[in-house]
Amino acid sequence: MPVPATTGQLRENVLDMEIGDYIVMKVTSTGLHEFGGTTASYTETPVNGTSNQNGAFQAFDGKLVGAWKNVWYTNGESAGWLAYEFPDPKIVRKYMVICGDATDTPASSPKEWIRLGWGQVESTRLCFCQTNWSGSQKRHFLIDNNTPYSKYRINVFSNNGSAFLSIGELEMFEFGGIMRSLTGGVANVDEKGHLSHIDKNKGGWPTNNEWDKYIVNFPIDKIQPGKTLDDVFHWNVGVATWCQETPVTGTRHHDGVTTGASGHRIWRGSANANGSVRNEENYSNFSGSSISSTTIGYRPLFEYREK
């Protein structure tokens, strides 16, 4: 992807970033996706994503398909522990537990556990009542930790009713954050900032949505001379972004006829190949949540807990 045309700097650490700065999201030699670090000789994570394979074993191999052989199991025990040792100490601030995809893994997934740095409790954070798992489901957990450890362990006291314990994947992160989609509003906004059921080319309502706040209203002084907002965010004509919200009932599609419903999903940008009916930065629209489109994608937002 082209370098964004901002006056900011390329950063190697998320914590050093200011408005207008940018950072590499790259694929490591073991298949992990990570922000920052050295910008020499890297492979950038493509916009449409890649598979996540991290080359370790069972709960650390990035694989869920294939039933038991890609999921960590205990041998007839409903409790147990799983640990990982890093080459160098890491300050882990978030971890993710993923259920396996086999029919028996929801019942064998963890219910009650404590998260440990090797030999010491990071925080008295017990994760109780993690029930109703579904196959391949991911659950994120933030932890208050400022101490680097080489070894981390999840000590599980009970599961969800099975005779054995399983974990599909266990992933750990140095930044306590999550990847998610932007908010884009639930309807259009009119000239006075009020809700509008039809497009006024004034953006989304409510007006404090993230697309308008951070993209449409990106500081002009952070854009390089002679460049446009599109040169910063690279949406181009014919590329739109799914947002979190479903439209307000009564909101009209750009055809002026179709009415928004809970089965639709708001998107922002221009999903029209020639851009003739919508403005890339301001227009808000919706389509069925189940559609597959080559012109509507996912622009991720990395939300993290700042220490």
Coordinates of C-alpha atoms in Angstrom, one line a residue:
M1 CA 0.0 0.0 0.0
P2 CA 1.3 3.5 -0.8
V3 CA 2.8 5.5 2.1
P4 CA 0.1 7.9 3.4
A5 CA 0.7 11.5 2.3
T6 CA 0.8 13.0 5.8
T7 CA 3.3 15.4 7.4
G8 CA 3.7 12.9 10.2
Q9 CA 6.5 10.3 10.7
L10 CA 6.8 6.6 10.2
R11 CA 6.9 5.2 13.7
E12 CA 8.3 1.9 15.0
N13 CA 6.3 2.0 18.3
V14 CA 2.6 2.6 18.8
L15 CA 3.3 4.5 22.0
D16 CA 5.3 7.1 20.1
M17 CA 2.6 7.9 17.6
E18 CA 0.9 11.3 17.3
I19 CA -1.8 12.6 15.0
G20 CA -0.6 12.2 11.4
D21 CA 2.0 9.6 12.1
Y22 CA 1.7 6.1 10.6
I23 CA 3.0 2.6 11.4
V24 CA 3.6 -0.6 9.5
M25 CA 1.4 -3.6 10.0
K26 CA 3.5 -6.5 8.8
V27 CA 3.7 -10.2 8.6
T28 CA 6.6 -11.7 10.6
S29 CA 8.7 -14.6 9.5
T30 CA 6.6 -17.0 11.5
G31 CA 3.3 -15.7 10.1
L32 CA 2.2 -13.4 12.9
H33 CA 0.8 -9.9 12.2
E34 CA 2.3 -7.1 14.2
F35 CA 2.5 -3.3 14.4
G36 CA 5.7 -1.4 14.3
G37 CA 9.3 -2.6 14.9
T38 CA 12.0 -2.3 12.2
T39 CA 10.7 -1.2 8.8
A40 CA 13.6 -3.0 6.9
S41 CA 12.8 -6.0 4.8
Y42 CA 9.2 -6.7 5.9
T43 CA 6.1 -8.0 4.2
E44 CA 3.1 -5.7 4.7
T45 CA -0.1 -7.2 5.8
P46 CA -2.4 -7.0 2.8
V47 CA -5.7 -5.0 3.0
N48 CA -7.8 -8.1 2.6
G49 CA -5.9 -10.0 5.3
T50 CA -4.0 -13.2 5.4
S51 CA -4.1 -16.4 7.4
N52 CA -2.6 -16.3 10.9
Q53 CA 0.0 -19.0 11.4
N54 CA 2.6 -18.6 14.1
G55 CA 4.5 -21.9 13.7
A56 CA 4.3 -23.2 17.3
F57 CA 2.4 -26.3 18.5
Q58 CA -1.4 -26.9 18.9
A59 CA -2.5 -23.9 21.0
F60 CA 0.2 -21.8 19.3
D61 CA 0.0 -23.0 15.7
G62 CA -2.6 -20.6 14.4
K63 CA -4.8 -23.5 13.3
L64 CA -8.3 -24.6 14.3
V65 CA -9.4 -26.7 11.4
G66 CA -8.7 -30.4 11.8
A67 CA -10.4 -31.1 15.1
W68 CA -8.2 -32.5 17.9
K69 CA -4.8 -32.4 16.1
N70 CA -4.8 -28.5 16.1
V71 CA -6.2 -28.0 19.6
W72 CA -4.5 -28.4 22.9
Y73 CA -6.3 -31.0 25.1
T74 CA -5.7 -32.4 28.5
N75 CA -5.7 -36.2 29.0
G76 CA -9.0 -36.8 30.8
E77 CA -8.7 -33.8 33.1
S78 CA -11.2 -30.9 33.3
A79 CA -8.6 -28.5 34.7
G80 CA -5.0 -27.8 33.9
W81 CA -2.5 -25.2 32.8
L82 CA -0.9 -24.0 29.6
A83 CA 2.3 -22.0 29.4
Y84 CA 4.5 -20.2 26.9
E85 CA 8.1 -19.0 27.1
F86 CA 9.3 -16.1 25.1
P87 CA 13.0 -15.7 24.1
D88 CA 13.1 -12.4 25.9
P89 CA 10.8 -10.9 28.6
K90 CA 7.6 -9.3 27.4
I91 CA 5.1 -7.0 29.1
V92 CA 1.9 -8.8 28.1
R93 CA -1.2 -6.5 28.5
K94 CA -3.8 -8.5 26.6
Y95 CA -4.4 -12.1 25.7
M96 CA -6.9 -14.0 23.6
V97 CA -8.4 -17.4 24.1
I98 CA -9.9 -19.1 21.1
C99 CA -12.2 -22.1 21.2
G100 CA -11.5 -25.1 18.9
D101 CA -13.8 -25.8 16.0
A102 CA -14.7 -29.4 16.9
T103 CA -18.1 -30.2 18.2
D104 CA -16.8 -31.1 21.7
T105 CA -14.6 -28.0 22.2
P106 CA -17.2 -25.5 23.5
A107 CA -17.9 -27.8 26.5
S108 CA -14.2 -28.4 27.1
S109 CA -13.2 -24.7 26.8
P110 CA -12.1 -22.8 30.0
K111 CA -14.7 -21.4 32.4
E112 CA -12.7 -20.3 35.4
W113 CA -9.0 -19.4 35.4
I114 CA -6.3 -17.1 36.5
R115 CA -3.6 -15.5 34.3
L116 CA 0.0 -15.7 35.6
G117 CA 3.4 -14.3 34.8
W118 CA 5.8 -17.0 35.7
G119 CA 5.8 -17.5 39.4
Q120 CA 3.8 -14.4 40.2
V121 CA 0.2 -13.2 39.8
E122 CA 0.1 -10.2 37.4
S123 CA -3.1 -8.9 38.9
T124 CA -5.9 -10.5 40.9
R125 CA -7.9 -10.9 37.7
L126 CA -9.9 -14.0 37.8
C127 CA -12.0 -14.6 34.7
F128 CA -15.1 -16.3 35.9
C129 CA -18.2 -17.6 34.1
Q130 CA -16.9 -17.7 30.5
T131 CA -19.7 -19.9 29.3
N132 CA -21.6 -20.5 26.1
W133 CA -18.5 -20.9 23.9
S134 CA -19.0 -21.6 20.2
G135 CA -16.6 -23.2 17.8
S136 CA -13.7 -21.0 16.7
Q137 CA -14.9 -18.1 18.9
K138 CA -12.3 -15.6 20.1
R139 CA -12.5 -13.8 23.5
H140 CA -10.2 -11.0 24.5
F141 CA -9.0 -10.2 28.0
L142 CA -7.1 -7.1 29.1
I143 CA -4.8 -7.3 32.1
D144 CA -3.1 -4.5 34.2
N145 CA 0.6 -5.5 33.9
N146 CA 3.7 -3.4 33.7
T147 CA 6.2 -6.2 34.5
P148 CA 8.1 -8.1 31.8
Y149 CA 8.1 -11.9 32.1
S150 CA 9.7 -14.5 29.9
K151 CA 7.0 -17.1 30.8
Y152 CA 3.3 -16.8 31.0
R153 CA 0.7 -19.3 32.1
I154 CA -3.0 -19.7 32.1
N155 CA -4.1 -21.9 35.1
V156 CA -7.6 -23.2 34.5
F157 CA -9.7 -24.4 37.4
S158 CA -12.8 -25.7 35.5
N159 CA -14.2 -26.0 32.1
N160 CA -17.8 -26.0 30.7
G161 CA -18.8 -29.5 31.6
S162 CA -16.6 -31.8 29.5
A163 CA -14.4 -34.6 31.0
F164 CA -11.3 -32.9 29.5
L165 CA -10.0 -29.3 28.9
S166 CA -9.1 -27.8 25.6
I167 CA -7.9 -24.5 24.2
G168 CA -7.9 -23.9 20.4
E169 CA -5.4 -21.0 20.5
L170 CA -3.8 -18.8 23.1
E171 CA -2.4 -15.5 21.9
M172 CA -0.7 -12.8 23.8
F173 CA -0.1 -9.1 23.0
E174 CA 2.2 -6.4 24.4
F175 CA -0.4 -3.7 23.8
G176 CA -3.7 -4.0 25.6
G177 CA -5.9 -3.3 22.7
I178 CA -8.2 -4.8 20.1
M179 CA -8.7 -4.6 16.3
R180 CA -12.2 -3.4 15.4
S181 CA -14.2 -1.5 12.8
L182 CA -14.8 2.2 12.9
T183 CA -18.1 3.7 14.0
G184 CA -19.7 5.5 11.1
G185 CA -23.1 6.7 12.4
V186 CA -26.5 5.2 12.2
A187 CA -28.1 7.6 9.6
N188 CA -27.3 10.7 7.6
V189 CA -26.9 14.2 9.0
D190 CA -28.6 17.3 7.7
E191 CA -27.2 20.9 7.4
K192 CA -28.0 21.6 11.1
G193 CA -26.5 18.4 12.5
H194 CA -29.8 16.6 12.9
L195 CA -30.7 13.1 11.8
S196 CA -31.8 12.8 8.2
H197 CA -33.3 9.8 6.5
I198 CA -31.9 10.9 3.2
D199 CA -28.4 11.7 2.2
K200 CA -27.5 15.4 2.5
N201 CA -23.8 14.8 1.7
K202 CA -23.0 16.1 5.2
G203 CA -21.7 12.9 6.8
G204 CA -23.1 10.5 9.4
W205 CA -25.3 11.0 12.4
P206 CA -24.5 11.3 15.2
T207 CA -21.7 13.6 14.1
N208 CA -19.2 12.3 16.7
N209 CA -18.8 9.0 14.8
E210 CA -15.2 8.0 14.2
W211 CA -15.3 8.1 10.4
D212 CA -16.2 11.8 10.5
K213 CA -14.1 12.6 13.6
Y214 CA -10.8 11.0 12.5
I215 CA -11.0 10.7 8.7
V216 CA -13.3 13.4 7.2
N217 CA -12.0 15.9 9.8
F218 CA -8.4 14.8 9.7
P219 CA -6.2 17.9 10.3
I220 CA -5.5 19.7 7.0
D221 CA -2.0 20.8 8.2
K222 CA -1.1 17.1 8.5
I223 CA -1.6 16.5 4.8
Q224 CA 1.3 17.1 2.5
P225 CA 1.1 20.1 0.1
G226 CA -0.7 19.3 -3.1
K227 CA -2.2 16.1 -1.7
T228 CA -5.7 15.3 -0.7
L229 CA -7.4 13.4 2.1
D230 CA -7.6 10.4 -0.2
D231 CA -3.8 10.4 -0.5
V232 CA -3.7 9.8 3.3
F233 CA -6.4 7.1 3.7
H234 CA -6.3 5.6 0.2
W235 CA -9.9 4.7 -0.1
N236 CA -10.0 5.7 -3.8
V237 CA -13.2 5.7 -5.9
G238 CA -14.9 2.3 -5.6
V239 CA -13.7 1.4 -2.1
A240 CA -15.9 1.7 1.0
T241 CA -15.6 0.6 4.6
W242 CA -18.0 -1.5 6.8
C243 CA -18.8 0.3 10.0
Q244 CA -20.1 -1.0 13.3
E245 CA -23.7 0.2 13.1
T246 CA -27.0 -0.9 11.6
P247 CA -29.1 2.0 10.1
V248 CA -32.0 3.7 11.8
T249 CA -35.3 2.4 10.5
G250 CA -36.5 4.8 7.8
T251 CA -33.1 5.7 6.5
R252 CA -33.1 5.6 2.7
H253 CA -30.5 4.0 0.5
H254 CA -29.0 6.2 -2.2
D255 CA -31.6 4.8 -4.6
G256 CA -34.2 6.8 -2.5
V257 CA -36.4 3.7 -2.1
T258 CA -34.7 1.0 0.0
T259 CA -35.3 1.5 3.8
G260 CA -32.6 0.5 6.3
A261 CA -33.3 -2.3 8.7
S262 CA -31.4 -4.3 11.4
G263 CA -30.2 -6.8 8.7
H264 CA -28.2 -4.0 7.0
R265 CA -24.8 -2.6 7.9
I266 CA -23.6 1.0 7.5
W267 CA -20.6 1.6 5.3
R268 CA -18.7 4.8 4.6
G269 CA -16.8 5.7 1.5
S270 CA -17.5 5.2 -2.2
A271 CA -18.6 1.7 -3.3
N272 CA -19.5 3.1 -6.8
A273 CA -16.9 2.4 -9.4
N274 CA -17.1 5.9 -11.0
G275 CA -18.0 7.9 -7.9
S276 CA -20.9 9.5 -9.6
V277 CA -23.5 9.1 -6.9
R278 CA -21.6 9.5 -3.7
N279 CA -18.8 11.5 -2.1
E280 CA -16.0 9.3 -0.7
E281 CA -15.5 11.1 2.6
N282 CA -18.9 12.3 3.5
Y283 CA -21.4 9.8 2.2
S284 CA -23.0 7.2 4.5
N285 CA -24.9 4.3 3.2
F286 CA -25.8 0.7 4.0
S287 CA -26.1 -2.8 2.4
G288 CA -27.2 -6.2 3.6
S289 CA -24.8 -7.5 6.2
S290 CA -24.6 -10.9 4.5
I291 CA -23.4 -9.6 1.1
S292 CA -20.0 -10.3 -0.3
S293 CA -18.6 -7.3 -2.1
T294 CA -15.2 -6.5 -3.7
T295 CA -15.8 -2.8 -3.2
I296 CA -16.8 -2.8 0.5
G297 CA -14.1 -3.9 3.0
Y298 CA -12.8 -3.5 6.5
R299 CA -10.7 -0.5 7.6
P300 CA -9.4 -1.6 11.0
L301 CA -9.0 0.6 14.0
F302 CA -6.5 -0.4 16.6
E303 CA -7.8 0.5 20.0
Y304 CA -5.4 0.1 22.9
R305 CA -5.2 1.0 26.6
E306 CA -2.6 3.7 27.1
K307 CA -0.4 3.2 30.1

